[in-house]
């Protein structure tokens, strides 16, 4: 019985990226900050149309969409959404039609992620002020009424299905720590729609990896929205249930620093500019203006304040986002 069930179980993961992504030391940045030993987990190198953290989630979404015999995929985000760009590429490789619901208006000259969405053949529905998946149901209904079989991915790809990508990422990461003889005290990363952090926390429990998962909040909680930690608790609970992990989570499992949001989501300030410039000049690595620039700026600030200790070993988890640099070219130099 069991054997048969195993044989017919559909694959949960569809290969889209290059894994494992490298775990490497940041020697010059560590020396410059006279601070902790810094490492970087290079999810900017997942490879799917310039890569990023969403590739890990999409391997599970695309498998699920194909298992359900969907013929098109719908998702949503900000105009410069990296999640939407990687979804467009994942759809192109599998022959699924891609519908993106993006905040803002159609630009005269598409650049950065929007340019790539269009090159990948995605259909873009512009939504003005809305950038968090409003309008997803409407597009889904409209496609169904045309006889299509749409598969909807929530904004940011943050639910239990997507978070599995980061549960598995922890296994990959733990193996690299062991092989390289690195003991990580903290892992710092940009946190925004919650699936990455929820997956890391669940994976950390599953693999008994004792480090602090320190999310840097990128977005403000808007009035009427569920508090961010509650949202992540829900995703983590659903993810544990999905993978059959018997454990519970509390708000203390989710550490998020919210004081670095500056002018708000997508508004690049001096914090981001300095972090991007330092990382480029000292390590030859590109960060992005919205997520990783802010998270790196926050980490540097916490090191300078002494809150992150000089004796620690800290891993910065690079979540990608590079293509947005071109859209922000004017403010970068
Ligand atoms: C989406 C994204 C994040 C945040 O991941 P969440 O799972 O939404 O919290 C961080 N960095 C980059 C570059 C992203 O595109």
CSV table of C-alpha atoms and ligand atoms in Angstrom, one decimal:
chain,number,residue,atom,x,y,z
A,1,UNK,CA,0.0,0.0,0.0
A,2,UNK,CA,2.6,2.5,1.2
A,3,UNK,CA,5.0,1.6,-1.6
A,4,UNK,CA,2.3,2.2,-4.2
A,5,UNK,CA,1.3,5.5,-2.6
A,6,UNK,CA,4.9,6.6,-2.8
A,7,UNK,CA,5.1,5.7,-6.5
A,8,UNK,CA,2.1,7.7,-7.5
A,9,UNK,CA,2.7,10.7,-5.3
A,10,UNK,CA,3.3,13.7,-7.6
A,11,UNK,CA,6.6,15.6,-7.3
A,12,UNK,CA,6.4,18.4,-4.8
A,13,UNK,CA,9.3,20.4,-6.3
A,14,UNK,CA,10.0,21.4,-9.9
A,15,UNK,CA,13.6,22.3,-10.6
A,16,UNK,CA,14.0,25.9,-11.6
A,17,UNK,CA,17.2,27.1,-10.0
A,18,UNK,CA,20.8,26.3,-9.3
A,19,UNK,CA,21.1,24.8,-5.8
A,20,UNK,CA,23.0,24.8,-3.5
A,21,UNK,CA,23.7,28.5,-3.8
A,22,UNK,CA,27.2,29.5,-2.5
A,23,UNK,CA,27.9,30.3,1.2
A,24,UNK,CA,31.0,32.5,1.1
A,25,UNK,CA,33.0,34.8,3.5
A,26,UNK,CA,32.9,38.6,3.2
A,27,UNK,CA,36.5,39.2,4.2
A,28,UNK,CA,36.9,42.8,3.0
A,29,UNK,CA,33.6,43.9,4.4
A,30,UNK,CA,34.3,42.2,7.8
A,31,UNK,CA,37.7,43.9,7.9
A,32,UNK,CA,36.3,47.3,7.0
A,33,UNK,CA,33.7,47.2,9.7
A,34,UNK,CA,36.2,45.8,12.2
A,35,UNK,CA,33.3,43.7,13.2
A,36,UNK,CA,32.0,40.2,13.3
A,37,UNK,CA,33.0,37.5,10.8
A,38,UNK,CA,30.6,38.0,8.0
A,39,UNK,CA,29.4,35.4,5.5
A,40,UNK,CA,26.9,35.6,2.7
A,41,UNK,CA,24.4,33.1,1.4
A,42,UNK,CA,24.1,33.8,-2.3
A,43,UNK,CA,20.4,33.4,-3.2
A,44,UNK,CA,21.0,36.2,-5.7
A,45,UNK,CA,22.7,33.4,-7.7
A,46,UNK,CA,19.7,31.0,-8.0
A,47,UNK,CA,19.9,31.8,-11.7
A,48,UNK,CA,16.3,32.1,-12.8
A,49,UNK,CA,16.2,35.3,-14.9
A,50,UNK,CA,18.8,37.0,-12.6
A,51,UNK,CA,17.8,34.9,-9.6
A,52,UNK,CA,16.5,35.7,-6.1
A,53,UNK,CA,14.8,34.1,-3.1
A,54,UNK,CA,11.5,33.6,-4.9
A,55,UNK,CA,13.0,30.9,-7.1
A,56,UNK,CA,12.9,28.6,-4.0
A,57,UNK,CA,9.2,29.2,-3.4
A,58,UNK,CA,8.4,28.9,-7.1
A,59,UNK,CA,9.9,25.4,-7.3
A,60,UNK,CA,7.0,24.3,-5.1
A,61,UNK,CA,4.3,26.5,-6.7
A,62,UNK,CA,5.1,25.4,-10.2
A,63,UNK,CA,5.0,21.7,-9.2
A,64,UNK,CA,1.6,22.3,-7.5
A,65,UNK,CA,0.3,24.2,-10.6
A,66,UNK,CA,1.4,21.4,-12.9
A,67,UNK,CA,-0.1,18.7,-10.5
A,68,UNK,CA,-3.4,20.6,-10.7
A,69,UNK,CA,-3.2,20.8,-14.5
A,70,UNK,CA,-3.3,24.6,-14.5
A,71,UNK,CA,-2.7,26.3,-17.8
A,72,UNK,CA,-1.9,29.8,-16.5
A,73,UNK,CA,-0.5,31.4,-13.3
A,74,UNK,CA,-1.6,34.6,-11.6
A,75,UNK,CA,0.4,36.5,-9.0
A,76,UNK,CA,0.9,40.1,-7.8
A,77,UNK,CA,3.3,42.6,-6.5
A,78,UNK,CA,4.8,46.1,-6.8
A,79,UNK,CA,5.9,47.3,-10.2
A,80,UNK,CA,9.5,46.3,-9.5
A,81,UNK,CA,8.5,43.0,-7.9
A,82,UNK,CA,11.3,40.4,-8.0
A,83,UNK,CA,8.7,37.7,-7.2
A,84,UNK,CA,6.7,38.6,-10.3
A,85,UNK,CA,9.8,38.7,-12.5
A,86,UNK,CA,10.9,35.2,-11.3
A,87,UNK,CA,7.3,33.9,-11.7
A,88,UNK,CA,7.3,35.2,-15.3
A,89,UNK,CA,10.5,33.3,-16.0
A,90,UNK,CA,9.2,30.1,-14.3
A,91,UNK,CA,6.1,30.2,-16.4
A,92,UNK,CA,8.1,30.7,-19.6
A,93,UNK,CA,10.2,27.6,-18.9
A,94,UNK,CA,7.1,25.5,-18.3
A,95,UNK,CA,4.8,26.9,-21.0
A,96,UNK,CA,2.3,28.3,-18.5
A,97,UNK,CA,0.7,31.6,-19.4
A,98,UNK,CA,1.6,34.3,-16.8
A,99,UNK,CA,-0.6,37.1,-15.5
A,100,UNK,CA,1.0,39.7,-13.2
A,101,UNK,CA,-1.1,42.2,-11.2
A,102,UNK,CA,1.3,45.1,-10.6
A,103,UNK,CA,1.1,48.3,-8.6
A,104,UNK,CA,1.5,51.5,-10.5
A,105,UNK,CA,0.9,52.5,-14.1
A,106,UNK,CA,2.3,51.2,-17.4
A,107,UNK,CA,5.7,52.9,-17.9
A,108,UNK,CA,6.6,54.6,-21.1
A,109,UNK,CA,10.0,52.9,-21.1
A,110,UNK,CA,9.8,49.6,-19.2
A,111,UNK,CA,13.0,49.1,-17.1
A,112,UNK,CA,14.4,46.7,-14.5
A,113,UNK,CA,12.0,43.9,-13.5
A,114,UNK,CA,9.1,45.2,-15.7
A,115,UNK,CA,11.3,45.0,-18.8
A,116,UNK,CA,12.1,41.4,-17.9
A,117,UNK,CA,8.4,40.5,-17.2
A,118,UNK,CA,7.6,41.7,-20.7
A,119,UNK,CA,10.5,39.9,-22.3
A,120,UNK,CA,9.3,36.7,-20.7
A,121,UNK,CA,5.9,37.2,-22.3
A,122,UNK,CA,3.9,38.0,-19.1
A,123,UNK,CA,0.5,39.7,-19.3
A,124,UNK,CA,0.6,42.7,-17.0
A,125,UNK,CA,-2.5,44.1,-15.3
A,126,UNK,CA,-1.7,47.6,-13.8
A,127,UNK,CA,-3.4,48.3,-10.5
A,128,UNK,CA,-2.4,51.9,-9.5
A,129,UNK,CA,-2.1,52.1,-5.6
A,130,UNK,CA,-2.7,48.4,-5.0
A,131,UNK,CA,0.5,46.3,-4.9
A,132,UNK,CA,-0.5,43.5,-2.5
A,133,UNK,CA,-2.7,41.2,-4.6
A,134,UNK,CA,-5.9,43.2,-4.7
A,135,UNK,CA,-7.6,42.3,-7.9
A,136,UNK,CA,-6.2,38.8,-8.0
A,137,UNK,CA,-9.6,37.2,-7.6
A,138,UNK,CA,-11.1,39.3,-10.4
A,139,UNK,CA,-8.4,38.2,-12.9
A,140,UNK,CA,-8.9,34.6,-11.7
A,141,UNK,CA,-12.6,34.8,-12.3
A,142,UNK,CA,-12.2,36.4,-15.7
A,143,UNK,CA,-9.8,33.7,-16.8
A,144,UNK,CA,-12.1,30.9,-15.5
A,145,UNK,CA,-15.0,32.4,-17.4
A,146,UNK,CA,-12.9,32.0,-20.6
A,147,UNK,CA,-12.5,28.3,-19.8
A,148,UNK,CA,-8.9,28.6,-18.5
A,149,UNK,CA,-7.5,26.8,-15.5
A,150,UNK,CA,-5.6,29.5,-13.5
A,151,UNK,CA,-3.3,28.8,-10.5
A,152,UNK,CA,-3.0,31.8,-8.1
A,153,UNK,CA,0.1,32.5,-6.1
A,154,UNK,CA,-0.4,35.1,-3.3
A,155,UNK,CA,1.6,38.3,-3.4
A,156,UNK,CA,5.3,37.6,-2.5
A,157,UNK,CA,4.6,33.8,-2.8
A,158,UNK,CA,4.1,33.8,0.9
A,159,UNK,CA,2.0,30.8,2.0
A,160,UNK,CA,2.8,27.3,3.3
A,161,UNK,CA,3.5,26.0,-0.2
A,162,UNK,CA,6.1,28.7,-1.0
A,163,UNK,CA,7.6,28.6,2.5
A,164,UNK,CA,8.6,25.0,1.9
A,165,UNK,CA,11.3,26.3,-0.3
A,166,UNK,CA,12.9,27.9,2.7
A,167,UNK,CA,12.4,24.9,4.9
A,168,UNK,CA,14.5,23.0,2.4
A,169,UNK,CA,16.9,25.9,2.2
A,170,UNK,CA,17.8,25.4,5.8
A,171,UNK,CA,18.8,21.8,5.2
A,172,UNK,CA,21.1,23.1,2.4
A,173,UNK,CA,22.5,25.8,4.5
A,174,UNK,CA,23.1,23.6,7.5
A,175,UNK,CA,25.1,21.2,5.4
A,176,UNK,CA,27.3,24.1,4.1
A,177,UNK,CA,27.9,25.3,7.7
A,178,UNK,CA,29.0,21.9,8.7
A,179,UNK,CA,31.3,21.4,5.6
A,180,UNK,CA,32.9,24.8,6.0
A,181,UNK,CA,33.2,24.6,9.8
A,182,UNK,CA,31.2,27.7,10.3
A,183,UNK,CA,29.0,28.2,13.4
A,184,UNK,CA,26.5,31.0,12.6
A,185,UNK,CA,25.2,33.0,15.6
A,186,UNK,CA,22.7,35.0,13.5
A,187,UNK,CA,21.3,35.1,10.0
A,188,UNK,CA,20.2,38.5,8.7
A,189,UNK,CA,17.8,39.0,5.8
A,190,UNK,CA,15.2,41.3,4.3
A,191,UNK,CA,11.7,40.3,5.4
A,192,UNK,CA,8.6,41.6,3.7
A,193,UNK,CA,5.7,39.3,2.8
A,194,UNK,CA,6.8,36.7,5.4
A,195,UNK,CA,7.3,33.4,3.5
A,196,UNK,CA,11.0,33.5,3.7
A,197,UNK,CA,11.2,34.1,7.4
A,198,UNK,CA,8.4,31.6,8.2
A,199,UNK,CA,10.2,29.0,6.1
A,200,UNK,CA,13.6,29.7,7.8
A,201,UNK,CA,12.1,29.5,11.2
A,202,UNK,CA,10.2,26.2,10.5
A,203,UNK,CA,13.4,24.8,8.8
A,204,UNK,CA,15.5,25.9,11.8
A,205,UNK,CA,13.2,23.9,14.2
A,206,UNK,CA,13.1,20.9,11.9
A,207,UNK,CA,16.9,20.8,11.5
A,208,UNK,CA,17.7,22.0,15.0
A,209,UNK,CA,19.8,24.8,13.8
A,210,UNK,CA,20.4,27.1,16.8
A,211,UNK,CA,20.9,30.5,15.3
A,212,UNK,CA,18.9,33.7,15.5
A,213,UNK,CA,16.9,34.5,12.4
A,214,UNK,CA,16.9,38.2,12.3
A,215,UNK,CA,14.5,39.7,9.8
A,216,UNK,CA,14.8,43.3,8.7
A,217,UNK,CA,11.3,44.7,8.0
A,218,UNK,CA,11.2,46.3,4.6
A,219,UNK,CA,7.5,47.4,4.5
A,220,UNK,CA,5.3,49.2,7.0
A,221,UNK,CA,2.3,47.5,8.4
A,222,UNK,CA,-0.7,49.3,6.9
A,223,UNK,CA,-3.9,50.1,8.8
A,224,UNK,CA,-6.3,47.1,8.5
A,225,UNK,CA,-3.5,44.6,7.8
A,226,UNK,CA,-2.8,41.8,10.1
A,227,UNK,CA,0.3,42.5,12.3
A,228,UNK,CA,3.4,41.1,10.5
A,229,UNK,CA,4.5,38.6,13.2
A,230,UNK,CA,0.9,37.2,13.4
A,231,UNK,CA,0.9,36.8,9.6
A,232,UNK,CA,4.2,34.8,9.8
A,233,UNK,CA,3.0,32.7,12.7
A,234,UNK,CA,0.0,31.7,10.6
A,235,UNK,CA,2.3,30.7,7.6
A,236,UNK,CA,4.7,28.9,9.9
A,237,UNK,CA,1.8,26.9,11.5
A,238,UNK,CA,0.4,26.0,8.1
A,239,UNK,CA,3.9,25.0,6.8
A,240,UNK,CA,4.6,22.8,9.8
A,241,UNK,CA,1.2,21.1,9.3
A,242,UNK,CA,1.9,20.6,5.5
A,243,UNK,CA,5.2,18.9,6.1
A,244,UNK,CA,4.0,16.9,9.1
A,245,UNK,CA,6.2,18.7,11.7
A,246,UNK,CA,4.6,18.5,15.2
A,247,UNK,CA,5.7,21.7,16.8
A,248,UNK,CA,4.2,25.0,17.8
A,249,UNK,CA,5.5,28.6,17.3
A,250,UNK,CA,5.2,31.7,19.4
A,251,UNK,CA,5.8,35.4,18.6
A,252,UNK,CA,9.2,35.0,20.2
A,253,UNK,CA,10.3,32.8,17.2
A,254,UNK,CA,9.9,35.8,14.9
A,255,UNK,CA,12.4,38.6,15.3
A,256,UNK,CA,11.8,41.6,13.0
A,257,UNK,CA,13.5,45.0,13.3
A,258,UNK,CA,11.1,47.6,11.9
A,259,UNK,CA,13.1,50.8,12.5
A,260,UNK,CA,14.9,50.8,9.1
A,261,UNK,CA,11.9,51.4,6.8
A,262,UNK,CA,12.9,55.0,6.4
A,263,UNK,CA,10.7,56.6,3.7
A,264,UNK,CA,8.7,53.4,3.3
A,265,UNK,CA,8.6,50.5,0.9
A,266,UNK,CA,10.7,51.1,-2.2
A,267,UNK,CA,12.0,54.5,-1.1
A,268,UNK,CA,15.8,54.4,-1.3
A,269,UNK,CA,17.6,56.6,1.2
A,270,UNK,CA,21.2,57.1,2.5
A,271,UNK,CA,21.1,53.8,4.5
A,272,UNK,CA,20.5,51.8,1.3
A,273,UNK,CA,22.8,53.9,-0.9
A,274,UNK,CA,25.8,53.4,1.5
A,275,UNK,CA,25.2,49.7,1.9
A,276,UNK,CA,25.0,49.2,-1.9
A,277,UNK,CA,28.1,51.2,-2.5
A,278,UNK,CA,30.2,49.5,0.3
A,279,UNK,CA,29.2,46.0,-0.7
A,280,UNK,CA,29.9,46.7,-4.4
A,281,UNK,CA,33.3,48.3,-3.7
A,282,UNK,CA,34.6,45.9,-1.1
A,283,UNK,CA,33.1,42.6,-2.3
A,284,UNK,CA,32.1,43.1,-5.9
A,285,UNK,CA,28.6,42.1,-5.0
A,286,UNK,CA,25.4,43.9,-6.1
A,287,UNK,CA,22.6,44.5,-3.6
A,288,UNK,CA,19.3,46.0,-4.6
A,289,UNK,CA,17.7,49.4,-3.5
A,290,UNK,CA,14.5,48.0,-2.0
A,291,UNK,CA,15.3,44.8,0.0
A,292,UNK,CA,18.9,43.8,0.4
A,293,UNK,CA,20.3,47.3,0.4
A,294,UNK,CA,18.1,48.1,3.3
A,295,UNK,CA,18.8,44.8,5.1
A,296,UNK,CA,22.6,45.3,4.7
A,297,UNK,CA,22.3,48.9,5.8
A,298,UNK,CA,20.5,47.7,8.9
A,299,UNK,CA,23.1,45.0,9.7
A,300,UNK,CA,25.9,47.6,9.3
A,301,UNK,CA,24.1,49.9,11.6
A,302,UNK,CA,23.5,47.2,14.3
A,303,UNK,CA,27.3,46.3,14.0
A,304,UNK,CA,28.3,50.0,14.4
A,305,UNK,CA,25.9,50.4,17.4
A,306,UNK,CA,27.5,47.3,19.0
A,307,UNK,CA,24.3,45.5,19.1
A,308,UNK,CA,25.7,42.8,16.8
A,309,UNK,CA,28.9,41.8,18.7
A,310,UNK,CA,32.4,41.7,17.2
A,311,UNK,CA,32.9,38.1,18.4
A,312,UNK,CA,29.9,36.8,16.4
A,313,UNK,CA,29.7,35.0,13.2
A,314,UNK,CA,26.9,36.5,11.1
A,315,UNK,CA,25.5,35.3,7.8
A,316,UNK,CA,23.8,37.8,5.5
A,317,UNK,CA,21.2,35.9,3.4
A,318,UNK,CA,21.3,37.7,0.0
A,319,UNK,CA,17.7,37.4,-1.4
A,320,UNK,CA,18.4,38.9,-4.8
A,321,UNK,CA,16.7,41.9,-6.4
A,322,UNK,CA,19.5,43.2,-8.6
A,323,UNK,CA,17.4,44.1,-11.6
A,324,UNK,CA,15.7,46.9,-9.7
A,325,UNK,CA,19.0,48.8,-9.5
A,326,UNK,CA,18.5,50.0,-13.1
A,327,UNK,CA,15.1,51.5,-12.3
A,328,UNK,CA,16.8,53.4,-9.4
A,329,UNK,CA,19.9,54.5,-11.4
A,330,UNK,CA,19.3,58.2,-10.9
A,331,UNK,CA,19.5,58.1,-7.1
A,332,UNK,CA,22.3,55.6,-6.8
A,333,UNK,CA,25.4,57.6,-7.5
B,1,LIG,C1,10.5,39.2,-1.8
B,1,LIG,C2,11.9,39.6,-1.5
B,1,LIG,C3,12.3,39.6,-0.1
B,1,LIG,C4,11.4,39.3,1.0
B,1,LIG,O1,10.9,37.9,1.1
B,1,LIG,P1,9.5,37.6,1.7
B,1,LIG,O2,9.4,36.2,1.6
B,1,LIG,O3,8.5,38.4,0.9
B,1,LIG,O4,9.5,38.2,3.1
B,1,LIG,C5,13.6,39.9,0.2
B,1,LIG,N1,14.4,40.3,-0.8
B,1,LIG,C6,14.1,40.3,-2.1
B,1,LIG,C7,15.1,40.8,-3.1
B,1,LIG,C8,12.8,40.0,-2.5
B,1,LIG,O5,12.5,40.0,-3.8
